[in-house]
Amino acid sequence: MQASHAQPVNKGYFRKLVHSGALLNLLYLPALILFIIFIFYPFLKGIQISFTNWDGYNQNYKWIGFSNYARMLGDPDMTTVIKNTVIYGVGSTVFQNVIGLLYALFLNTSIRTRGFVRTVIYLPVIVSALIMGYIWYFFFQYDGGAINDILLLFKDQPANLLGDPKINVWIITFVNTYQYLGIAMVLFLAGLQSIPKDYYEAATIDGAGPLSRFFRVTWPLLAPSFTVSMVLNLIGGLKLFDVIVAMTNSGPGYASASLSSMMYLLYFGREDAGYASTIGVLMFVMISVVSITALILLRRREVAS
């Protein structure tokens, strides 16, 4: 008798959960479990390791307090590595957004080949960043590279472009820009196609020229696309790794290293996992602060627009 009374109550409660939509929250559960296992736990473990002298392999390691953080502050290579990381992040973001916007404006017109041009510009996005780095390495390499073959038409000696600390950082920024330019273009193109044509017609009737229509109609209404593109490119540039490893392996020395590639070299090259984790914590803080600040400022601009 007790079971026959309990069953209707459970069914009613279940129907109530279904109708309220509360059961849909269970769909988040697999993603939450994966996030905890593969992101949250390794993150906490990394912070713990940054306070040790672990070499990455031996299970016998010691708690050394803030020694790795003190070492990082006095590391003579850190200034170069942080500067390179900023160049990769900010440089790639500026170039990708400016060129991506120009491409989007061009492809938003009624030209016959726009489908083909879109495909060509977006194609590098689907190629592995490591493979893209190796492809461009063969273009810029000292011995037999295509760029040097052209330069030898005007000079007696080939140029060591990837070995020059003043140039290789910008070559890597160029390759990263080339690969992910298509994402910015697609975001801006989607934003442009969502703007009603009535706005442009009204602006034209009011006597607005092409530049005036861009700054008074297009630019303000592109603010949401601009926010997404800026933040995505900023995060991608600040954690740039694959292209650097493929083209210069962070060299010479740490001259072209970013925080992520330096972390890789410390962990696997020097078996210095404790210090590598300290670099990882710095990279996390740097990317979080920069991306959240950029997001807040750009959201305010959206509201103002």
PDB file of C-alpha atoms in Angstrom:
ATOM      1  CA  MET A   1       0.000   0.000   0.000  1.00  0.00           C
ATOM      2  CA  GLN A   2       2.884   2.336   0.826  1.00  0.00           C
ATOM      3  CA  ALA A   3       4.500   1.702  -2.571  1.00  0.00           C
ATOM      4  CA  SER A   4       1.243   2.412  -4.426  1.00  0.00           C
ATOM      5  CA  HIS A   5       0.990   5.819  -2.644  1.00  0.00           C
ATOM      6  CA  ALA A   6       4.640   6.762  -3.248  1.00  0.00           C
ATOM      7  CA  GLN A   7       4.600   6.126  -7.025  1.00  0.00           C
ATOM      8  CA  PRO A   8       2.074   8.874  -7.967  1.00  0.00           C
ATOM      9  CA  VAL A   9       3.926  11.357  -5.769  1.00  0.00           C
ATOM     10  CA  ASN A  10       7.242  10.608  -7.559  1.00  0.00           C
ATOM     11  CA  LYS A  11       5.617  10.851 -10.989  1.00  0.00           C
ATOM     12  CA  GLY A  12       4.048  14.148 -10.082  1.00  0.00           C
ATOM     13  CA  TYR A  13       7.328  15.464  -8.796  1.00  0.00           C
ATOM     14  CA  PHE A  14       9.081  14.278 -11.973  1.00  0.00           C
ATOM     15  CA  ARG A  15       6.474  16.000 -14.196  1.00  0.00           C
ATOM     16  CA  LYS A  16       6.928  19.158 -12.166  1.00  0.00           C
ATOM     17  CA  LEU A  17      10.690  19.066 -12.751  1.00  0.00           C
ATOM     18  CA  VAL A  18      10.192  18.487 -16.495  1.00  0.00           C
ATOM     19  CA  HIS A  19       7.700  21.340 -16.869  1.00  0.00           C
ATOM     20  CA  SER A  20       9.831  23.747 -14.859  1.00  0.00           C
ATOM     21  CA  GLY A  21      12.875  23.001 -17.051  1.00  0.00           C
ATOM     22  CA  ALA A  22      14.992  22.127 -14.011  1.00  0.00           C
ATOM     23  CA  LEU A  23      15.985  18.767 -15.512  1.00  0.00           C
ATOM     24  CA  LEU A  24      17.676  20.592 -18.379  1.00  0.00           C
ATOM     25  CA  ASN A  25      20.339  21.625 -15.873  1.00  0.00           C
ATOM     26  CA  LEU A  26      21.486  17.991 -15.850  1.00  0.00           C
ATOM     27  CA  LEU A  27      22.744  18.510 -19.407  1.00  0.00           C
ATOM     28  CA  TYR A  28      25.466  20.700 -17.938  1.00  0.00           C
ATOM     29  CA  LEU A  29      26.730  17.834 -15.783  1.00  0.00           C
ATOM     30  CA  PRO A  30      28.992  16.046 -18.356  1.00  0.00           C
ATOM     31  CA  ALA A  31      30.621  19.338 -19.338  1.00  0.00           C
ATOM     32  CA  LEU A  32      31.080  20.271 -15.679  1.00  0.00           C
ATOM     33  CA  ILE A  33      32.731  16.921 -14.898  1.00  0.00           C
ATOM     34  CA  LEU A  34      35.102  17.259 -17.881  1.00  0.00           C
ATOM     35  CA  PHE A  35      35.917  20.852 -16.871  1.00  0.00           C
ATOM     36  CA  ILE A  36      36.801  19.758 -13.331  1.00  0.00           C
ATOM     37  CA  ILE A  37      38.917  16.807 -14.491  1.00  0.00           C
ATOM     38  CA  PHE A  38      40.822  18.399 -17.380  1.00  0.00           C
ATOM     39  CA  ILE A  39      40.978  22.111 -16.477  1.00  0.00           C
ATOM     40  CA  PHE A  40      40.170  22.947 -12.851  1.00  0.00           C
ATOM     41  CA  TYR A  41      42.151  20.121 -11.186  1.00  0.00           C
ATOM     42  CA  PRO A  42      45.282  20.560 -13.400  1.00  0.00           C
ATOM     43  CA  PHE A  43      45.111  24.303 -12.723  1.00  0.00           C
ATOM     44  CA  LEU A  44      45.114  23.787  -8.948  1.00  0.00           C
ATOM     45  CA  LYS A  45      47.824  21.131  -9.290  1.00  0.00           C
ATOM     46  CA  GLY A  46      49.937  23.556 -11.322  1.00  0.00           C
ATOM     47  CA  ILE A  47      49.703  26.189  -8.592  1.00  0.00           C
ATOM     48  CA  GLN A  48      50.753  23.577  -6.030  1.00  0.00           C
ATOM     49  CA  ILE A  49      53.744  22.470  -8.148  1.00  0.00           C
ATOM     50  CA  SER A  50      54.877  26.095  -8.562  1.00  0.00           C
ATOM     51  CA  PHE A  51      55.797  26.010  -4.861  1.00  0.00           C
ATOM     52  CA  THR A  52      58.038  22.932  -5.267  1.00  0.00           C
ATOM     53  CA  ASN A  53      61.346  21.975  -6.891  1.00  0.00           C
ATOM     54  CA  TRP A  54      59.773  19.123  -8.904  1.00  0.00           C
ATOM     55  CA  ASP A  55      61.717  18.086 -12.024  1.00  0.00           C
ATOM     56  CA  GLY A  56      58.647  16.671 -13.769  1.00  0.00           C
ATOM     57  CA  TYR A  57      59.562  12.993 -13.346  1.00  0.00           C
ATOM     58  CA  ASN A  58      60.912  12.171  -9.865  1.00  0.00           C
ATOM     59  CA  GLN A  59      58.191  11.693  -7.265  1.00  0.00           C
ATOM     60  CA  ASN A  60      60.502  12.937  -4.499  1.00  0.00           C
ATOM     61  CA  TYR A  61      60.328  16.716  -4.488  1.00  0.00           C
ATOM     62  CA  LYS A  62      60.324  19.417  -1.818  1.00  0.00           C
ATOM     63  CA  TRP A  63      58.133  22.375  -0.873  1.00  0.00           C
ATOM     64  CA  ILE A  64      60.309  25.463  -1.423  1.00  0.00           C
ATOM     65  CA  GLY A  65      57.779  28.234  -0.753  1.00  0.00           C
ATOM     66  CA  PHE A  66      58.009  31.348  -2.939  1.00  0.00           C
ATOM     67  CA  SER A  67      61.537  30.572  -4.230  1.00  0.00           C
ATOM     68  CA  ASN A  68      60.327  30.012  -7.809  1.00  0.00           C
ATOM     69  CA  TYR A  69      58.430  33.320  -7.761  1.00  0.00           C
ATOM     70  CA  ALA A  70      61.519  35.142  -6.444  1.00  0.00           C
ATOM     71  CA  ARG A  71      63.557  33.450  -9.176  1.00  0.00           C
ATOM     72  CA  MET A  72      61.074  34.601 -11.795  1.00  0.00           C
ATOM     73  CA  LEU A  73      61.306  38.224 -10.656  1.00  0.00           C
ATOM     74  CA  GLY A  74      65.110  38.100 -10.981  1.00  0.00           C
ATOM     75  CA  ASP A  75      65.221  36.124 -14.243  1.00  0.00           C
ATOM     76  CA  PRO A  76      67.016  38.281 -16.884  1.00  0.00           C
ATOM     77  CA  ASP A  77      65.104  36.527 -19.709  1.00  0.00           C
ATOM     78  CA  MET A  78      61.657  37.392 -18.331  1.00  0.00           C
ATOM     79  CA  THR A  79      61.641  40.967 -19.684  1.00  0.00           C
ATOM     80  CA  THR A  80      62.241  39.721 -23.234  1.00  0.00           C
ATOM     81  CA  VAL A  81      59.707  36.901 -22.908  1.00  0.00           C
ATOM     82  CA  ILE A  82      56.952  39.165 -21.507  1.00  0.00           C
ATOM     83  CA  LYS A  83      57.671  41.777 -24.202  1.00  0.00           C
ATOM     84  CA  ASN A  84      57.420  39.094 -26.903  1.00  0.00           C
ATOM     85  CA  THR A  85      54.147  37.798 -25.413  1.00  0.00           C
ATOM     86  CA  VAL A  86      52.676  41.311 -25.513  1.00  0.00           C
ATOM     87  CA  ILE A  87      53.809  41.760 -29.139  1.00  0.00           C
ATOM     88  CA  TYR A  88      52.229  38.438 -30.142  1.00  0.00           C
ATOM     89  CA  GLY A  89      49.008  39.298 -28.323  1.00  0.00           C
ATOM     90  CA  VAL A  90      48.539  42.964 -29.170  1.00  0.00           C
ATOM     91  CA  GLY A  91      50.243  42.865 -32.599  1.00  0.00           C
ATOM     92  CA  SER A  92      48.219  39.890 -33.842  1.00  0.00           C
ATOM     93  CA  THR A  93      44.997  41.432 -32.486  1.00  0.00           C
ATOM     94  CA  VAL A  94      45.542  44.775 -34.210  1.00  0.00           C
ATOM     95  CA  PHE A  95      46.574  43.287 -37.567  1.00  0.00           C
ATOM     96  CA  GLN A  96      43.862  40.615 -37.596  1.00  0.00           C
ATOM     97  CA  ASN A  97      41.085  43.067 -36.776  1.00  0.00           C
ATOM     98  CA  VAL A  98      42.175  45.836 -39.133  1.00  0.00           C
ATOM     99  CA  ILE A  99      42.809  43.536 -42.108  1.00  0.00           C
ATOM    100  CA  GLY A 100      39.831  41.303 -41.245  1.00  0.00           C
ATOM    101  CA  LEU A 101      37.518  44.349 -41.196  1.00  0.00           C
ATOM    102  CA  LEU A 102      38.841  45.574 -44.562  1.00  0.00           C
ATOM    103  CA  TYR A 103      38.300  42.120 -46.083  1.00  0.00           C
ATOM    104  CA  ALA A 104      34.782  41.953 -44.587  1.00  0.00           C
ATOM    105  CA  LEU A 105      33.869  45.374 -46.016  1.00  0.00           C
ATOM    106  CA  PHE A 106      35.177  44.295 -49.413  1.00  0.00           C
ATOM    107  CA  LEU A 107      33.383  40.931 -49.358  1.00  0.00           C
ATOM    108  CA  ASN A 108      30.136  42.517 -48.204  1.00  0.00           C
ATOM    109  CA  THR A 109      29.790  44.072 -51.636  1.00  0.00           C
ATOM    110  CA  SER A 110      28.187  42.262 -54.564  1.00  0.00           C
ATOM    111  CA  ILE A 111      31.306  40.927 -56.296  1.00  0.00           C
ATOM    112  CA  ARG A 112      31.063  37.641 -58.190  1.00  0.00           C
ATOM    113  CA  THR A 113      34.087  35.910 -56.639  1.00  0.00           C
ATOM    114  CA  ARG A 114      33.324  36.696 -52.983  1.00  0.00           C
ATOM    115  CA  GLY A 115      32.584  33.050 -52.122  1.00  0.00           C
ATOM    116  CA  PHE A 116      35.952  31.976 -53.516  1.00  0.00           C
ATOM    117  CA  VAL A 117      37.830  34.836 -51.790  1.00  0.00           C
ATOM    118  CA  ARG A 118      36.160  34.048 -48.451  1.00  0.00           C
ATOM    119  CA  THR A 119      37.252  30.411 -48.761  1.00  0.00           C
ATOM    120  CA  VAL A 120      40.836  31.347 -49.603  1.00  0.00           C
ATOM    121  CA  ILE A 121      41.109  33.741 -46.630  1.00  0.00           C
ATOM    122  CA  TYR A 122      39.449  31.329 -44.182  1.00  0.00           C
ATOM    123  CA  LEU A 123      41.344  28.220 -45.374  1.00  0.00           C
ATOM    124  CA  PRO A 124      44.459  28.727 -43.140  1.00  0.00           C
ATOM    125  CA  VAL A 125      42.227  28.600 -40.028  1.00  0.00           C
ATOM    126  CA  ILE A 126      41.542  24.888 -40.520  1.00  0.00           C
ATOM    127  CA  VAL A 127      45.250  24.021 -40.851  1.00  0.00           C
ATOM    128  CA  SER A 128      47.089  22.925 -37.705  1.00  0.00           C
ATOM    129  CA  ALA A 129      49.114  25.809 -36.232  1.00  0.00           C
ATOM    130  CA  LEU A 130      52.154  23.519 -35.967  1.00  0.00           C
ATOM    131  CA  ILE A 131      51.954  22.580 -39.650  1.00  0.00           C
ATOM    132  CA  MET A 132      51.414  26.230 -40.574  1.00  0.00           C
ATOM    133  CA  GLY A 133      54.572  27.120 -38.623  1.00  0.00           C
ATOM    134  CA  TYR A 134      56.647  24.489 -40.444  1.00  0.00           C
ATOM    135  CA  ILE A 135      55.315  25.625 -43.845  1.00  0.00           C
ATOM    136  CA  TRP A 136      56.407  29.219 -43.158  1.00  0.00           C
ATOM    137  CA  TYR A 137      59.691  27.988 -41.647  1.00  0.00           C
ATOM    138  CA  PHE A 138      60.648  26.623 -45.074  1.00  0.00           C
ATOM    139  CA  PHE A 139      59.840  30.007 -46.626  1.00  0.00           C
ATOM    140  CA  PHE A 140      62.038  31.941 -44.182  1.00  0.00           C
ATOM    141  CA  GLN A 141      64.814  29.424 -43.476  1.00  0.00           C
ATOM    142  CA  TYR A 142      68.432  30.550 -43.976  1.00  0.00           C
ATOM    143  CA  ASP A 143      69.568  27.834 -46.369  1.00  0.00           C
ATOM    144  CA  GLY A 144      67.351  27.390 -49.431  1.00  0.00           C
ATOM    145  CA  GLY A 145      64.313  29.311 -48.154  1.00  0.00           C
ATOM    146  CA  ALA A 146      62.087  30.910 -50.798  1.00  0.00           C
ATOM    147  CA  ILE A 147      62.429  34.386 -49.245  1.00  0.00           C
ATOM    148  CA  ASN A 148      66.217  34.135 -49.283  1.00  0.00           C
ATOM    149  CA  ASP A 149      66.193  32.915 -52.886  1.00  0.00           C
ATOM    150  CA  ILE A 150      64.452  36.190 -53.784  1.00  0.00           C
ATOM    151  CA  LEU A 151      66.798  38.270 -51.615  1.00  0.00           C
ATOM    152  CA  LEU A 152      69.845  36.653 -53.276  1.00  0.00           C
ATOM    153  CA  LEU A 153      68.774  38.298 -56.530  1.00  0.00           C
ATOM    154  CA  PHE A 154      69.751  41.630 -54.902  1.00  0.00           C
ATOM    155  CA  LYS A 155      72.325  40.579 -52.247  1.00  0.00           C
ATOM    156  CA  ASP A 156      75.445  38.398 -52.061  1.00  0.00           C
ATOM    157  CA  GLN A 157      74.570  36.658 -48.785  1.00  0.00           C
ATOM    158  CA  PRO A 158      71.293  35.150 -47.516  1.00  0.00           C
ATOM    159  CA  ALA A 159      69.680  36.781 -44.461  1.00  0.00           C
ATOM    160  CA  ASN A 160      69.221  34.827 -41.238  1.00  0.00           C
ATOM    161  CA  LEU A 161      65.669  36.116 -40.761  1.00  0.00           C
ATOM    162  CA  LEU A 162      64.532  33.561 -38.182  1.00  0.00           C
ATOM    163  CA  GLY A 163      67.785  33.941 -36.202  1.00  0.00           C
ATOM    164  CA  ASP A 164      67.565  37.733 -35.921  1.00  0.00           C
ATOM    165  CA  PRO A 165      65.901  38.732 -32.598  1.00  0.00           C
ATOM    166  CA  LYS A 166      64.784  42.066 -34.076  1.00  0.00           C
ATOM    167  CA  ILE A 167      62.876  40.410 -36.930  1.00  0.00           C
ATOM    168  CA  ASN A 168      61.810  36.888 -35.934  1.00  0.00           C
ATOM    169  CA  VAL A 169      59.199  38.091 -33.390  1.00  0.00           C
ATOM    170  CA  TRP A 170      57.436  40.096 -36.115  1.00  0.00           C
ATOM    171  CA  ILE A 171      57.668  37.212 -38.609  1.00  0.00           C
ATOM    172  CA  ILE A 172      55.915  34.958 -36.073  1.00  0.00           C
ATOM    173  CA  THR A 173      53.293  37.686 -35.480  1.00  0.00           C
ATOM    174  CA  PHE A 174      52.737  37.875 -39.245  1.00  0.00           C
ATOM    175  CA  VAL A 175      52.273  34.092 -39.534  1.00  0.00           C
ATOM    176  CA  ASN A 176      49.820  34.054 -36.609  1.00  0.00           C
ATOM    177  CA  THR A 177      47.917  36.960 -38.196  1.00  0.00           C
ATOM    178  CA  TYR A 178      47.814  35.185 -41.562  1.00  0.00           C
ATOM    179  CA  GLN A 179      46.466  31.977 -40.051  1.00  0.00           C
ATOM    180  CA  TYR A 180      43.634  33.436 -37.938  1.00  0.00           C
ATOM    181  CA  LEU A 181      42.691  36.403 -40.112  1.00  0.00           C
ATOM    182  CA  GLY A 182      39.709  34.421 -41.415  1.00  0.00           C
ATOM    183  CA  ILE A 183      38.035  34.307 -37.983  1.00  0.00           C
ATOM    184  CA  ALA A 184      38.014  38.107 -37.663  1.00  0.00           C
ATOM    185  CA  MET A 185      36.768  38.399 -41.249  1.00  0.00           C
ATOM    186  CA  VAL A 186      33.851  36.002 -40.633  1.00  0.00           C
ATOM    187  CA  LEU A 187      32.841  37.764 -37.397  1.00  0.00           C
ATOM    188  CA  PHE A 188      32.851  41.197 -39.041  1.00  0.00           C
ATOM    189  CA  LEU A 189      31.062  39.860 -42.131  1.00  0.00           C
ATOM    190  CA  ALA A 190      28.295  38.388 -39.935  1.00  0.00           C
ATOM    191  CA  GLY A 191      27.995  41.752 -38.152  1.00  0.00           C
ATOM    192  CA  LEU A 192      27.827  43.673 -41.432  1.00  0.00           C
ATOM    193  CA  GLN A 193      25.118  41.424 -42.847  1.00  0.00           C
ATOM    194  CA  SER A 194      22.970  41.913 -39.734  1.00  0.00           C
ATOM    195  CA  ILE A 195      22.815  45.709 -40.224  1.00  0.00           C
ATOM    196  CA  PRO A 196      19.478  46.681 -41.882  1.00  0.00           C
ATOM    197  CA  LYS A 197      19.890  48.359 -45.273  1.00  0.00           C
ATOM    198  CA  ASP A 198      17.277  50.940 -44.243  1.00  0.00           C
ATOM    199  CA  TYR A 199      19.876  52.632 -42.052  1.00  0.00           C
ATOM    200  CA  TYR A 200      22.204  53.156 -45.000  1.00  0.00           C
ATOM    201  CA  GLU A 201      19.357  54.397 -47.198  1.00  0.00           C
ATOM    202  CA  ALA A 202      18.300  56.905 -44.524  1.00  0.00           C
ATOM    203  CA  ALA A 203      21.899  58.081 -44.078  1.00  0.00           C
ATOM    204  CA  THR A 204      22.275  58.490 -47.860  1.00  0.00           C
ATOM    205  CA  ILE A 205      19.074  60.540 -48.054  1.00  0.00           C
ATOM    206  CA  ASP A 206      20.501  62.759 -45.284  1.00  0.00           C
ATOM    207  CA  GLY A 207      23.513  63.376 -47.494  1.00  0.00           C
ATOM    208  CA  ALA A 208      26.055  61.119 -45.738  1.00  0.00           C
ATOM    209  CA  GLY A 209      29.016  59.997 -47.871  1.00  0.00           C
ATOM    210  CA  PRO A 210      30.776  56.579 -47.698  1.00  0.00           C
ATOM    211  CA  LEU A 211      33.065  57.583 -44.812  1.00  0.00           C
ATOM    212  CA  SER A 212      30.251  59.232 -42.884  1.00  0.00           C
ATOM    213  CA  ARG A 213      28.048  56.128 -43.333  1.00  0.00           C
ATOM    214  CA  PHE A 214      30.880  53.933 -42.063  1.00  0.00           C
ATOM    215  CA  PHE A 215      31.582  55.945 -38.906  1.00  0.00           C
ATOM    216  CA  ARG A 216      27.927  56.783 -38.082  1.00  0.00           C
ATOM    217  CA  VAL A 217      26.223  53.505 -39.048  1.00  0.00           C
ATOM    218  CA  THR A 218      28.649  50.622 -39.640  1.00  0.00           C
ATOM    219  CA  TRP A 219      31.198  51.210 -36.895  1.00  0.00           C
ATOM    220  CA  PRO A 220      28.744  51.626 -33.965  1.00  0.00           C
ATOM    221  CA  LEU A 221      26.623  48.642 -35.058  1.00  0.00           C
ATOM    222  CA  LEU A 222      29.706  46.453 -35.449  1.00  0.00           C
ATOM    223  CA  ALA A 223      30.547  46.889 -31.760  1.00  0.00           C
ATOM    224  CA  PRO A 224      29.393  43.359 -30.684  1.00  0.00           C
ATOM    225  CA  SER A 225      31.420  41.702 -33.483  1.00  0.00           C
ATOM    226  CA  PHE A 226      34.399  43.885 -32.588  1.00  0.00           C
ATOM    227  CA  THR A 227      34.207  42.834 -28.931  1.00  0.00           C
ATOM    228  CA  VAL A 228      34.160  39.106 -29.726  1.00  0.00           C
ATOM    229  CA  SER A 229      36.920  39.362 -32.320  1.00  0.00           C
ATOM    230  CA  MET A 230      39.193  41.502 -30.122  1.00  0.00           C
ATOM    231  CA  VAL A 231      38.922  39.279 -27.049  1.00  0.00           C
ATOM    232  CA  LEU A 232      39.344  36.018 -28.999  1.00  0.00           C
ATOM    233  CA  ASN A 233      42.387  37.307 -30.893  1.00  0.00           C
ATOM    234  CA  LEU A 234      43.921  38.779 -27.744  1.00  0.00           C
ATOM    235  CA  ILE A 235      43.674  35.496 -25.846  1.00  0.00           C
ATOM    236  CA  GLY A 236      44.947  33.516 -28.858  1.00  0.00           C
ATOM    237  CA  GLY A 237      47.951  35.811 -29.335  1.00  0.00           C
ATOM    238  CA  LEU A 238      48.940  35.925 -25.664  1.00  0.00           C
ATOM    239  CA  LYS A 239      49.049  32.117 -25.446  1.00  0.00           C
ATOM    240  CA  LEU A 240      50.737  31.625 -28.832  1.00  0.00           C
ATOM    241  CA  PHE A 241      52.857  28.455 -28.811  1.00  0.00           C
ATOM    242  CA  ASP A 242      52.755  26.166 -31.862  1.00  0.00           C
ATOM    243  CA  VAL A 243      54.027  28.618 -34.485  1.00  0.00           C
ATOM    244  CA  ILE A 244      56.928  29.695 -32.240  1.00  0.00           C
ATOM    245  CA  VAL A 245      58.054  26.114 -31.612  1.00  0.00           C
ATOM    246  CA  ALA A 246      57.833  25.232 -35.310  1.00  0.00           C
ATOM    247  CA  MET A 247      59.650  28.312 -36.635  1.00  0.00           C
ATOM    248  CA  THR A 248      62.335  29.166 -34.054  1.00  0.00           C
ATOM    249  CA  ASN A 249      61.864  26.856 -31.065  1.00  0.00           C
ATOM    250  CA  SER A 250      61.897  30.110 -29.012  1.00  0.00           C
ATOM    251  CA  GLY A 251      65.472  30.897 -30.108  1.00  0.00           C
ATOM    252  CA  PRO A 252      68.058  32.069 -30.352  1.00  0.00           C
ATOM    253  CA  GLY A 253      68.088  31.544 -26.585  1.00  0.00           C
ATOM    254  CA  TYR A 254      64.719  32.949 -25.472  1.00  0.00           C
ATOM    255  CA  ALA A 255      64.796  35.796 -28.031  1.00  0.00           C
ATOM    256  CA  SER A 256      61.488  34.805 -29.678  1.00  0.00           C
ATOM    257  CA  ALA A 257      59.934  32.927 -26.742  1.00  0.00           C
ATOM    258  CA  SER A 258      56.480  33.588 -25.355  1.00  0.00           C
ATOM    259  CA  LEU A 259      55.460  32.634 -21.827  1.00  0.00           C
ATOM    260  CA  SER A 260      53.897  29.390 -23.105  1.00  0.00           C
ATOM    261  CA  SER A 261      56.907  28.324 -25.201  1.00  0.00           C
ATOM    262  CA  MET A 262      59.281  29.198 -22.344  1.00  0.00           C
ATOM    263  CA  MET A 263      57.170  27.063 -20.030  1.00  0.00           C
ATOM    264  CA  TYR A 264      57.440  24.164 -22.506  1.00  0.00           C
ATOM    265  CA  LEU A 265      61.237  24.471 -22.743  1.00  0.00           C
ATOM    266  CA  LEU A 266      61.649  24.636 -18.973  1.00  0.00           C
ATOM    267  CA  TYR A 267      59.462  21.580 -18.390  1.00  0.00           C
ATOM    268  CA  PHE A 268      60.656  19.244 -21.146  1.00  0.00           C
ATOM    269  CA  GLY A 269      64.081  20.702 -21.997  1.00  0.00           C
ATOM    270  CA  ARG A 270      65.482  21.515 -18.566  1.00  0.00           C
ATOM    271  CA  GLU A 271      63.301  19.234 -16.423  1.00  0.00           C
ATOM    272  CA  ASP A 272      62.397  22.234 -14.275  1.00  0.00           C
ATOM    273  CA  ALA A 273      58.673  21.617 -13.796  1.00  0.00           C
ATOM    274  CA  GLY A 274      58.375  23.694 -10.598  1.00  0.00           C
ATOM    275  CA  TYR A 275      59.642  26.868 -12.270  1.00  0.00           C
ATOM    276  CA  ALA A 276      57.683  26.079 -15.456  1.00  0.00           C
ATOM    277  CA  SER A 277      54.490  25.965 -13.375  1.00  0.00           C
ATOM    278  CA  THR A 278      55.366  29.389 -11.941  1.00  0.00           C
ATOM    279  CA  ILE A 279      55.573  30.754 -15.507  1.00  0.00           C
ATOM    280  CA  GLY A 280      52.191  29.111 -16.182  1.00  0.00           C
ATOM    281  CA  VAL A 281      50.624  30.887 -13.201  1.00  0.00           C
ATOM    282  CA  LEU A 282      52.004  34.217 -14.452  1.00  0.00           C
ATOM    283  CA  MET A 283      50.581  33.532 -17.929  1.00  0.00           C
ATOM    284  CA  PHE A 284      47.157  32.708 -16.457  1.00  0.00           C
ATOM    285  CA  VAL A 285      47.091  35.931 -14.428  1.00  0.00           C
ATOM    286  CA  MET A 286      48.297  38.018 -17.386  1.00  0.00           C
ATOM    287  CA  ILE A 287      45.729  36.610 -19.858  1.00  0.00           C
ATOM    288  CA  SER A 288      42.898  36.852 -17.302  1.00  0.00           C
ATOM    289  CA  VAL A 289      43.617  40.484 -16.407  1.00  0.00           C
ATOM    290  CA  VAL A 290      44.103  41.640 -20.019  1.00  0.00           C
ATOM    291  CA  SER A 291      41.104  39.769 -21.496  1.00  0.00           C
ATOM    292  CA  ILE A 292      38.675  40.680 -18.683  1.00  0.00           C
ATOM    293  CA  THR A 293      39.746  44.346 -18.801  1.00  0.00           C
ATOM    294  CA  ALA A 294      39.351  44.409 -22.593  1.00  0.00           C
ATOM    295  CA  LEU A 295      35.941  42.734 -22.326  1.00  0.00           C
ATOM    296  CA  ILE A 296      34.672  45.255 -19.754  1.00  0.00           C
ATOM    297  CA  LEU A 297      35.887  48.254 -21.776  1.00  0.00           C
ATOM    298  CA  LEU A 298      34.488  46.921 -25.053  1.00  0.00           C
ATOM    299  CA  ARG A 299      31.120  46.088 -23.459  1.00  0.00           C
ATOM    300  CA  ARG A 300      30.896  49.672 -22.234  1.00  0.00           C
ATOM    301  CA  ARG A 301      31.568  50.833 -25.786  1.00  0.00           C
ATOM    302  CA  GLU A 302      28.734  48.607 -27.033  1.00  0.00           C
ATOM    303  CA  VAL A 303      26.333  50.254 -24.568  1.00  0.00           C
ATOM    304  CA  ALA A 304      27.570  53.731 -25.510  1.00  0.00           C
ATOM    305  CA  SER A 305      27.079  52.914 -29.206  1.00  0.00           C
TER     306      SER A 305
END
